[in-house]
Coordinates of C-alpha atoms in Angstrom, one line a residue:
M1 CA 133.6 103.1 118.6
A2 CA 131.0 103.2 121.4
D3 CA 131.8 102.8 125.0
A4 CA 131.5 99.3 126.6
I5 CA 128.7 99.2 129.2
K6 CA 129.5 97.2 132.3
L7 CA 127.2 96.2 135.2
E8 CA 128.8 95.8 138.6
I9 CA 126.8 93.8 141.2
R10 CA 127.9 94.0 144.8
R11 CA 126.4 91.1 146.7
P12 CA 125.8 90.7 150.4
G13 CA 128.9 89.4 152.0
G14 CA 131.3 91.6 150.0
Q15 CA 131.4 89.6 146.8
T16 CA 131.6 91.8 143.6
N17 CA 130.9 90.7 140.0
M18 CA 131.3 92.6 136.8
F19 CA 129.5 91.8 133.6
A20 CA 129.4 93.2 130.1
I21 CA 125.7 94.2 129.4
P22 CA 124.7 94.9 125.9
P23 CA 121.7 97.2 125.1
G24 CA 118.4 95.6 125.9
I25 CA 115.7 95.1 128.5
Y26 CA 116.6 93.1 131.6
T27 CA 114.2 91.8 134.2
V28 CA 115.6 92.0 137.7
G29 CA 114.4 89.8 140.6
S30 CA 114.9 86.6 142.6
D31 CA 113.3 84.3 140.1
D32 CA 115.8 82.0 138.3
D33 CA 114.6 83.0 134.9
C34 CA 115.2 86.7 135.4
K35 CA 118.0 88.0 133.3
I36 CA 119.6 89.6 136.4
C37 CA 119.0 87.1 139.2
L38 CA 119.3 88.5 142.8
P39 CA 118.3 85.6 145.1
H40 CA 117.2 87.0 148.5
S41 CA 114.0 87.0 150.5
S42 CA 113.7 90.8 150.3
V43 CA 113.9 90.7 146.5
E44 CA 110.6 89.9 144.7
G45 CA 110.4 87.4 141.8
R46 CA 109.9 90.3 139.4
H47 CA 111.3 93.2 141.2
A48 CA 112.4 95.8 138.5
I49 CA 113.1 96.3 134.9
L50 CA 116.5 97.7 133.7
T51 CA 116.5 99.2 130.2
I52 CA 120.0 99.7 128.7
Q53 CA 120.3 101.9 125.6
K54 CA 123.3 103.3 123.9
D55 CA 123.1 106.7 125.6
T56 CA 120.4 106.4 128.3
F57 CA 119.5 104.0 131.1
W58 CA 116.2 103.5 132.8
L59 CA 115.1 101.6 135.8
E60 CA 111.5 100.8 136.7
D61 CA 110.4 99.4 140.1
L62 CA 107.5 97.0 139.5
A63 CA 105.6 98.0 142.7
S64 CA 107.9 95.9 144.9
T65 CA 107.2 95.6 148.6
S66 CA 110.8 96.5 149.7
G67 CA 111.3 99.1 147.0
T68 CA 114.2 100.2 144.9
T69 CA 116.5 103.1 145.6
V70 CA 118.8 105.1 143.2
A71 CA 121.5 107.3 144.7
G72 CA 119.8 106.9 148.1
R73 CA 116.4 107.9 147.0
K74 CA 113.5 105.5 146.7
I75 CA 112.0 105.5 143.2
N76 CA 108.4 105.2 142.2
G77 CA 107.8 103.8 138.7
R78 CA 110.3 104.5 135.9
V79 CA 113.3 106.9 136.3
N80 CA 116.4 107.8 134.4
I81 CA 119.7 106.6 136.0
G82 CA 123.2 107.8 135.5
I83 CA 126.6 106.3 135.2
N84 CA 128.1 105.2 138.5
Q85 CA 124.9 105.8 140.5
E86 CA 124.3 103.1 143.1
I87 CA 121.0 101.1 142.6
A88 CA 120.0 99.3 145.8
I89 CA 117.6 96.3 145.5
G90 CA 117.4 94.4 148.8
P91 CA 121.0 93.8 150.0
F92 CA 122.4 94.1 146.5
V93 CA 124.0 97.2 144.9
L94 CA 124.1 97.6 141.1
I95 CA 126.2 100.1 139.3
I96 CA 126.4 100.9 135.6
Q97 CA 129.8 101.8 134.4
L98 CA 131.4 102.8 131.0
N99 CA 134.7 101.6 129.8
K100 CA 136.4 103.6 127.1
I101 CA 137.4 101.4 124.2
L102 CA 138.9 104.0 121.9
P103 CA 139.3 107.7 122.3
P104 CA 136.9 109.7 120.2
L105 CA 137.9 110.4 116.6
P106 CA 139.0 114.0 115.8
P107 CA 136.3 115.9 113.9
P108 CA 136.8 116.0 110.1
P109 CA 138.3 119.1 108.5
P110 CA 135.8 121.8 107.8
A111 CA 136.3 121.5 104.1
E112 CA 135.0 117.9 104.1
K113 CA 131.9 118.5 106.2
V114 CA 128.7 117.5 104.4
I115 CA 125.8 119.8 105.2
P116 CA 122.5 118.0 105.0
V117 CA 120.4 119.4 102.2
P118 CA 116.6 118.7 102.1
V119 CA 115.6 116.7 99.0
R120 CA 113.3 119.3 97.7
E121 CA 115.5 122.3 98.3
P122 CA 116.5 124.1 95.1
P123 CA 120.1 125.1 94.3
P124 CA 121.4 128.0 96.4
V125 CA 121.2 130.4 93.5
A126 CA 117.4 130.2 93.4
P127 CA 115.2 131.6 96.2
P128 CA 113.5 128.9 98.3
P129 CA 109.8 128.4 97.7
A130 CA 107.4 129.4 100.4
P131 CA 105.9 126.5 102.4
T132 CA 102.4 125.7 101.4
H133 CA 101.6 123.6 104.5
P134 CA 102.7 123.9 108.2
S135 CA 105.4 121.4 109.0
P136 CA 103.9 118.4 110.7
S137 CA 105.4 116.9 113.9
V138 CA 106.8 114.1 111.7
P139 CA 108.8 115.4 108.7
V140 CA 108.3 113.3 105.6
S141 CA 110.7 113.8 102.7
L142 CA 110.3 112.3 99.3
P143 CA 113.3 110.2 98.3
V144 CA 114.0 109.3 94.7
T145 CA 112.4 105.9 94.3
D146 CA 109.1 104.5 95.6
I147 CA 110.9 101.8 97.7
E148 CA 113.2 104.4 99.3
A149 CA 110.2 106.7 99.9
K150 CA 108.2 103.9 101.7
R151 CA 111.2 102.9 103.7
S152 CA 112.0 106.5 104.7
V153 CA 108.4 107.3 105.7
K154 CA 108.1 104.1 107.8
Q155 CA 111.4 104.8 109.5
Q156 CA 110.3 108.4 110.4
I157 CA 106.9 107.3 111.6
H158 CA 108.4 104.4 113.6
R159 CA 110.9 106.8 115.3
E160 CA 108.1 109.1 116.3
L161 CA 106.1 106.2 117.6
V162 CA 109.0 105.0 119.8
E163 CA 109.3 108.6 121.2
R164 CA 105.6 108.8 122.0
L165 CA 105.1 105.2 123.2
D166 CA 107.8 103.2 124.9
I167 CA 106.7 99.9 123.5
K168 CA 109.6 97.9 124.9
R169 CA 109.0 99.1 128.5
L170 CA 105.2 98.6 128.3
T171 CA 105.8 95.0 126.9
A172 CA 108.0 94.1 129.8
S173 CA 105.8 95.7 132.5
R174 CA 102.4 94.6 133.6
I175 CA 100.3 96.2 130.9
S176 CA 97.9 93.8 129.3
K177 CA 98.5 92.8 125.7
Q178 CA 95.2 94.2 124.4
E179 CA 95.9 97.6 126.1
L180 CA 99.3 97.7 124.5
Q181 CA 97.9 96.9 121.1
D182 CA 95.2 99.5 121.4
K183 CA 97.6 102.2 122.5
A184 CA 100.1 101.5 119.7
L185 CA 97.3 101.4 117.0
S186 CA 95.9 104.7 118.2
Y187 CA 99.3 106.4 118.2
I188 CA 100.1 105.1 114.7
Q189 CA 96.8 106.2 113.3
A190 CA 97.3 109.7 114.7
I191 CA 100.9 110.0 113.4
V192 CA 99.9 108.8 109.9
K193 CA 97.0 111.3 109.9
E194 CA 99.4 114.1 110.7
V195 CA 101.5 113.3 107.6
S196 CA 98.8 112.0 105.3
S197 CA 98.9 115.1 103.1
R198 CA 102.6 114.6 102.4
L199 CA 102.7 110.9 101.8
P200 CA 104.2 109.8 98.4
S201 CA 101.6 109.2 95.7
G202 CA 100.3 105.6 95.6
M203 CA 101.0 104.9 99.3
D204 CA 97.9 103.7 101.0
P205 CA 97.6 105.0 104.6
A206 CA 95.7 101.9 105.7
I207 CA 98.4 99.6 104.4
L208 CA 101.1 101.9 105.9
I209 CA 99.3 101.8 109.3
K210 CA 99.1 97.9 109.2
E211 CA 102.8 97.5 108.3
I212 CA 104.0 99.8 111.0
Y213 CA 101.7 98.3 113.5
D214 CA 103.0 94.8 112.7
E215 CA 106.6 96.0 113.1
A216 CA 105.8 97.8 116.4
I217 CA 103.6 95.1 118.1
G218 CA 103.7 92.0 115.9
L219 CA 106.4 90.3 113.9
G220 CA 106.7 92.9 111.1
P221 CA 106.8 91.8 107.5
I222 CA 106.7 88.1 108.5
E223 CA 103.3 88.5 110.2
D224 CA 101.3 87.8 107.0
L225 CA 103.7 85.0 106.0
L226 CA 103.1 83.2 109.3
A227 CA 99.3 83.4 108.7
D228 CA 99.7 81.7 105.3
P229 CA 99.0 78.0 105.8
D230 CA 100.9 77.0 102.7
I231 CA 104.2 78.5 104.0
T232 CA 106.1 76.0 106.1
E233 CA 109.3 78.0 106.8
V234 CA 110.3 81.7 107.0
M235 CA 114.0 82.7 106.7
V236 CA 115.2 86.3 107.3
N237 CA 118.8 86.8 106.1
G238 CA 119.4 90.3 107.4
P239 CA 116.9 93.2 107.0
S240 CA 116.7 93.2 103.2
Q241 CA 116.4 89.5 102.2
L242 CA 113.5 87.3 103.2
Y243 CA 112.9 83.8 101.9
I244 CA 110.0 81.4 102.5
E245 CA 109.5 77.7 101.9
K246 CA 106.2 77.0 100.1
K247 CA 105.2 73.5 99.1
G248 CA 108.8 72.3 99.6
K249 CA 110.4 75.1 97.4
L250 CA 112.4 78.1 98.5
I251 CA 111.1 81.4 97.3
L252 CA 112.6 84.9 97.6
T253 CA 109.9 87.4 98.7
D254 CA 109.8 91.2 98.1
K255 CA 109.3 91.9 101.8
T256 CA 112.0 93.7 103.8
F257 CA 112.6 95.1 107.3
L258 CA 113.5 98.7 107.9
D259 CA 117.0 98.0 109.2
D260 CA 119.0 95.7 111.5
S261 CA 117.3 97.3 114.6
S262 CA 113.9 96.3 113.3
V263 CA 114.9 92.6 112.9
L264 CA 116.5 92.7 116.4
A265 CA 113.3 94.1 117.9
I266 CA 111.3 91.3 116.4
I267 CA 113.8 88.7 117.7
E268 CA 113.7 90.2 121.2
R269 CA 109.9 90.2 121.1
I270 CA 110.0 86.5 120.4
V271 CA 112.6 85.4 122.9
S272 CA 111.8 87.7 125.9
P273 CA 108.4 86.2 126.9
I274 CA 109.9 82.7 127.3
G275 CA 112.9 83.8 129.4
R276 CA 115.5 83.6 126.6
R277 CA 118.0 86.3 125.7
I278 CA 120.1 87.3 122.8
D279 CA 123.0 89.8 122.8
E280 CA 126.6 90.1 121.9
S281 CA 127.6 87.8 124.8
Q282 CA 125.1 85.1 123.7
P283 CA 124.5 85.9 120.0
Y284 CA 122.3 82.9 119.1
V285 CA 119.2 81.4 120.6
D286 CA 116.5 78.7 120.1
A287 CA 113.0 79.8 121.0
R288 CA 109.4 79.2 120.0
L289 CA 106.3 81.2 119.1
P290 CA 103.1 80.9 121.1
D291 CA 101.7 78.3 118.5
G292 CA 104.8 76.1 119.0
S293 CA 106.6 77.1 115.8
R294 CA 110.4 76.6 116.2
V295 CA 112.6 79.8 116.1
N296 CA 116.3 80.2 115.7
A297 CA 118.0 83.6 115.7
I298 CA 121.7 84.5 115.3
I299 CA 123.1 88.1 115.3
H300 CA 126.3 90.1 115.0
P301 CA 129.2 89.3 115.5
L302 CA 128.5 85.7 114.4
S303 CA 126.3 86.7 111.5
L304 CA 128.0 88.9 108.9
V305 CA 124.8 89.7 106.9
G306 CA 122.9 91.1 109.8
P307 CA 120.4 89.5 112.3
C308 CA 119.1 86.2 110.9
L309 CA 115.8 84.6 111.9
T310 CA 114.6 81.2 110.9
I311 CA 111.1 80.1 111.8
R312 CA 109.8 76.6 111.1
K313 CA 106.1 76.9 111.3
F314 CA 103.8 74.4 113.0
S315 CA 100.3 73.9 111.8
K316 CA 97.7 75.7 113.9
I317 CA 95.9 72.3 113.9
P318 CA 98.5 69.6 114.5
L319 CA 98.8 67.1 111.7
E320 CA 97.3 63.7 112.2
V321 CA 98.1 60.4 110.7
K322 CA 95.4 60.7 108.1
D323 CA 97.2 63.9 106.9
L324 CA 100.5 62.1 106.6
I325 CA 98.8 59.3 104.6
R326 CA 97.2 62.0 102.3
F327 CA 100.6 63.6 101.8
G328 CA 102.2 60.3 100.9
T329 CA 104.5 60.4 103.9
I330 CA 103.3 57.1 105.2
T331 CA 100.8 54.3 104.2
T332 CA 97.9 52.9 106.1
E333 CA 99.9 49.7 106.7
L334 CA 103.0 51.5 108.1
A335 CA 100.8 53.6 110.3
E336 CA 99.1 50.6 111.7
F337 CA 102.4 48.9 112.5
A338 CA 103.7 52.1 114.2
R339 CA 100.5 52.2 116.3
I340 CA 101.0 48.6 117.4
C341 CA 104.6 49.4 118.4
V342 CA 103.5 52.4 120.5
I343 CA 100.7 50.5 122.2
M344 CA 103.1 47.6 122.9
R345 CA 105.5 50.1 124.7
K346 CA 108.3 49.6 122.2
N347 CA 111.1 52.2 122.5
I348 CA 111.0 54.1 119.2
I349 CA 113.6 56.6 117.7
V350 CA 112.5 58.9 114.9
S351 CA 115.5 59.8 112.8
G352 CA 116.2 61.9 109.8
G353 CA 117.9 65.0 108.5
T354 CA 117.1 68.7 109.2
G355 CA 113.6 69.6 108.0
S356 CA 112.6 65.9 107.3
G357 CA 109.5 66.1 109.6
K358 CA 110.8 64.3 112.7
T359 CA 109.0 66.4 115.2
T360 CA 105.7 66.2 113.2
L361 CA 106.0 62.4 113.1
L362 CA 106.9 62.2 116.8
N363 CA 103.7 64.2 117.5
V364 CA 101.7 61.7 115.5
L365 CA 103.3 58.7 117.2
G366 CA 102.7 60.3 120.6
S367 CA 99.0 60.5 119.7
Y368 CA 98.9 56.7 119.8
I369 CA 99.8 56.7 123.5
P370 CA 96.8 55.6 125.6
E371 CA 94.9 58.2 127.7
T372 CA 95.5 56.1 130.8
D373 CA 99.3 56.8 130.7
R374 CA 101.1 59.6 132.4
I375 CA 103.2 61.4 129.7
L376 CA 106.2 63.6 130.3
T377 CA 107.5 65.6 127.3
I378 CA 111.0 67.1 127.5
E379 CA 112.2 69.7 124.9
D380 CA 114.6 72.6 124.4
A381 CA 111.7 74.7 123.1
A382 CA 108.3 73.2 123.7
E383 CA 106.8 72.2 120.3
L384 CA 104.9 68.9 120.8
K385 CA 101.2 69.1 121.1
L386 CA 99.8 65.9 122.5
K387 CA 96.1 65.8 122.9
Q388 CA 96.0 63.4 125.9
T389 CA 94.8 64.9 129.2
H390 CA 97.6 63.7 131.5
V391 CA 100.6 65.4 129.9
V392 CA 103.4 67.2 131.8
R393 CA 105.5 69.5 129.6
L394 CA 109.0 70.3 130.6
E395 CA 111.2 72.8 128.8
A396 CA 115.0 73.5 129.2
R397 CA 116.2 76.9 130.3
P398 CA 119.3 78.8 129.2
P399 CA 121.7 80.5 131.7
N400 CA 121.0 84.1 132.9
I401 CA 123.4 87.0 132.4
E402 CA 125.8 85.6 135.1
G403 CA 126.0 82.2 133.4
K404 CA 123.9 80.6 136.1
G405 CA 120.5 79.0 136.3
A406 CA 120.7 76.8 133.2
V407 CA 118.6 73.7 133.1
T408 CA 119.6 71.2 130.4
I409 CA 117.7 68.4 128.7
R410 CA 119.8 66.0 130.6
D411 CA 118.8 67.6 133.9
L412 CA 115.1 67.3 133.0
V413 CA 115.5 63.6 131.9
R414 CA 117.0 62.8 135.3
N415 CA 114.3 64.7 137.1
A416 CA 111.5 63.1 135.0
L417 CA 112.5 59.7 136.3
R418 CA 111.3 60.8 139.8
M419 CA 108.0 62.0 138.5
R420 CA 106.4 58.6 138.0
P421 CA 106.2 58.7 134.2
D422 CA 104.5 56.0 132.1
R423 CA 106.0 57.5 129.0
I424 CA 108.9 59.8 128.4
V425 CA 109.0 61.8 125.2
V426 CA 112.2 63.7 124.5
G427 CA 112.0 66.2 121.6
E428 CA 115.5 65.5 120.5
C429 CA 118.6 63.7 121.8
R430 CA 121.7 65.6 120.8
G431 CA 124.2 65.2 123.7
G432 CA 124.9 63.5 127.0
E433 CA 121.2 63.0 127.8
A434 CA 121.3 60.0 125.4
L435 CA 122.9 58.0 128.2
D436 CA 120.2 58.9 130.7
M437 CA 117.6 58.2 128.1
L438 CA 119.0 54.7 127.4
Q439 CA 119.2 53.9 131.1
A440 CA 115.6 55.0 131.5
M441 CA 114.5 52.7 128.7
N442 CA 116.4 49.8 130.2
T443 CA 115.1 50.3 133.7
G444 CA 111.4 50.0 133.4
H445 CA 110.5 53.2 131.4
D446 CA 109.7 51.4 128.2
G447 CA 107.5 53.0 125.6
S448 CA 109.7 56.1 125.3
L449 CA 110.0 58.2 122.2
T450 CA 112.6 60.6 120.9
T451 CA 114.3 62.0 117.8
V452 CA 117.9 61.8 116.6
H453 CA 119.5 63.6 113.6
A454 CA 121.0 60.9 111.4
N455 CA 121.3 59.9 107.7
S456 CA 120.1 56.3 108.1
P457 CA 119.0 53.8 110.8
R458 CA 122.5 52.4 111.0
D459 CA 123.8 55.9 111.5
V460 CA 121.5 56.3 114.5
I461 CA 123.5 53.6 116.3
S462 CA 126.7 55.4 115.7
R463 CA 125.2 58.7 116.7
L464 CA 123.9 57.3 120.0
E465 CA 127.4 55.8 120.8
T466 CA 128.9 59.2 120.2
M467 CA 126.3 61.0 122.3
V468 CA 126.8 58.6 125.2
L469 CA 130.5 59.4 125.2
M470 CA 129.6 63.1 125.3
S471 CA 128.1 62.5 128.7
G472 CA 131.6 62.3 130.2
M473 CA 131.3 58.6 131.1
E474 CA 134.3 56.7 129.7
L475 CA 132.4 53.5 129.0
P476 CA 133.8 50.8 126.7
V477 CA 132.2 50.6 123.3
R478 CA 130.7 47.1 123.9
A479 CA 129.0 48.3 127.1
I480 CA 127.4 51.2 125.1
R481 CA 126.3 48.9 122.4
E482 CA 124.7 46.5 124.9
Q483 CA 122.8 49.4 126.3
V484 CA 121.6 50.5 122.8
A485 CA 120.7 47.0 121.7
S486 CA 118.6 46.3 124.7
A487 CA 117.0 49.8 124.9
I488 CA 116.0 50.6 121.3
D489 CA 113.3 48.5 119.6
V490 CA 112.3 50.3 116.5
I491 CA 113.9 53.1 114.4
V492 CA 111.6 55.1 112.0
H493 CA 113.7 57.0 109.4
E494 CA 112.2 59.9 107.5
S495 CA 113.8 61.7 104.5
R496 CA 113.0 64.9 102.6
F497 CA 113.1 64.5 98.8
S498 CA 114.0 66.8 96.0
D499 CA 110.4 67.8 95.3
G500 CA 110.0 68.9 99.0
T501 CA 107.9 65.9 100.0
R502 CA 108.7 63.9 103.2
K503 CA 108.5 60.2 103.3
I504 CA 109.3 57.4 105.8
T505 CA 112.1 55.6 104.0
K506 CA 112.7 52.8 106.5
M507 CA 111.1 51.2 109.5
T508 CA 113.8 49.2 111.1
E509 CA 113.8 46.8 114.1
V510 CA 116.9 46.6 116.3
V511 CA 117.2 42.8 116.8
G512 CA 120.1 42.5 119.3
L513 CA 123.9 42.3 119.7
E514 CA 125.9 39.7 117.9
G515 CA 129.6 39.8 118.9
E516 CA 130.6 43.5 118.6
Q517 CA 127.9 44.4 116.0
I518 CA 124.3 45.5 116.6
T519 CA 122.0 43.5 114.3
M520 CA 119.1 45.3 112.6
Q521 CA 116.4 44.3 110.0
D522 CA 114.4 46.6 107.8
I523 CA 110.7 45.8 108.0
F524 CA 109.4 48.4 105.5
E525 CA 111.1 50.8 103.1
F526 CA 110.4 53.4 100.4
K527 CA 112.1 52.8 97.1
Q528 CA 112.3 55.7 94.6
T529 CA 112.0 54.6 91.0
G530 CA 112.2 58.0 89.2
V531 CA 111.1 61.6 88.9
S532 CA 108.0 62.7 86.9
S533 CA 108.1 65.5 84.2
D534 CA 106.9 68.0 86.8
G535 CA 109.7 67.1 89.2
K536 CA 107.6 64.9 91.5
V537 CA 109.3 61.9 93.1
I538 CA 108.0 58.5 91.9
G539 CA 108.3 55.5 94.1
H540 CA 106.5 53.0 96.3
F541 CA 106.5 51.6 99.9
H542 CA 106.9 47.9 100.3
P543 CA 107.8 45.3 103.0
T544 CA 111.2 43.7 102.9
G545 CA 109.9 40.3 103.8
A546 CA 111.4 40.4 107.3
V547 CA 108.9 39.8 110.1
P548 CA 109.3 41.6 113.5
T549 CA 110.8 39.3 116.2
F550 CA 108.0 40.4 118.5
I551 CA 105.2 39.3 116.2
E552 CA 104.1 36.5 118.6
E553 CA 104.1 39.0 121.4
I554 CA 101.4 41.1 119.6
G555 CA 98.8 38.4 120.0
A556 CA 99.9 37.7 123.6
R557 CA 99.1 41.3 124.4
G558 CA 95.6 41.0 123.1
L559 CA 96.3 42.9 119.9
S560 CA 96.0 41.9 116.3
I561 CA 97.7 42.8 113.1
D562 CA 97.3 41.5 109.5
R563 CA 100.4 39.5 108.9
T564 CA 100.1 39.9 105.2
I565 CA 101.4 43.4 105.5
F566 CA 104.8 41.9 105.9
D567 CA 104.5 39.8 102.7
P568 CA 106.0 41.5 99.6
Q569 CA 104.1 39.2 97.3
K570 CA 100.7 40.4 98.7
W571 CA 101.7 44.1 98.1
K572 CA 102.4 43.3 94.5
D573 CA 99.1 41.6 94.1

């Protein structure tokens, strides 16, 4: 078993902290989002980069003003550091240590040693053939099957690329993205050219170059999947199993990663630029791609099948209400009622299960907010793409390696109240922030929007009550229900059906509190009547006959709505 790597930090004033530090790249500086945060005036925001590998450790000073010293010597650029050497950054001292977990295993008996034999070497009784080509710098052997051959070649070329070009370090330093891509591509082309004469038959060098380039710089095998507009979700279950969701159906692809390390490299490439981290001490993370696509990753020891990556794609062009009408998610009448509710500053909750389209619908509802309003969006990982000009986007932040510096959704909701918002849009309420959100809705910040995981509009109420209790405030149930009844106006519930389609199944008004029970009335609903021969869900939207209690208020606000949309008889006609 490998040694456990520890990082000791001696702080000014004599305090000493010790942390387990898994292999990875760590930004060091005074900024709160640095993985190793050293708050001091003599430490720059991005002061240095510490690279921890299994056997070697590197430190790079990022041209800091006060400099960085290792073992008493000021370093310039990137240097190799040893165990127990003192690293001085401002008034802080960092020391890397190794803790032995288990003594090394004794070597196996000589009789059981396995001597590696090249694939093409003949039996010992026959003389070896004379080489016909000089051995290239990257050896390429020919395994038995084409799949194994391709995997072996890619692994060897990838290892050579890592040796020639330290991609991780260049990514974390100040090199431009275009320069990094150009360097990597030129190295890959040169390496493939060196071994082109020994590539397995049928292996196209151009395709090989693209695949290795995608794994080195891009997102590997999933690069092409993310570019396909018909694919809505990508699921990596370890290096050898990759599923996609296409038109609502799950499909197993033939694409694979080289190994666990390749998947981990892709995950790190996604999470590092947005200040997130994933390692054995924090083995799961939520993140996002530059286009807003939602990412979740989980690794060993929590995942027993290898590193898992789930990407829920967002359209490069955000879906609009006309797209949802075309898909059958909503009707023109329901969309008009939703628009009126947003303009009238009704507090709206979008509810539904996982993958039901809550965030997409929230984005569409947010597009109805007038340009004159100041909008604050608060999310775990920024996904919303509102087109208004006056939008302030806030994103939560996880803790650093010391467990400090975390900023939660609840912190951001509280702070948003001091930023003079006209509208507050919370990506998802899942904890104690529900209490702050309800209080904001009840104290003049009406017109707020958020999403909640729930199975029905009635279940939303129960979930909100539970989340308020998660805030740590021991409030009586009636007080919570009074808050919910006065804060929430409309619940829009969306479901995902067996054919993969998403539909708004209920639009429900929260009427008030009668005794101990919150009263609600469904305004519109979707009723499934069957399934077609090709598996498509058959059904129809219709009003329930209930009229919103604020129908008279619509005219008083200078708005108009066709009242016949609430009449079931008119829909039948």
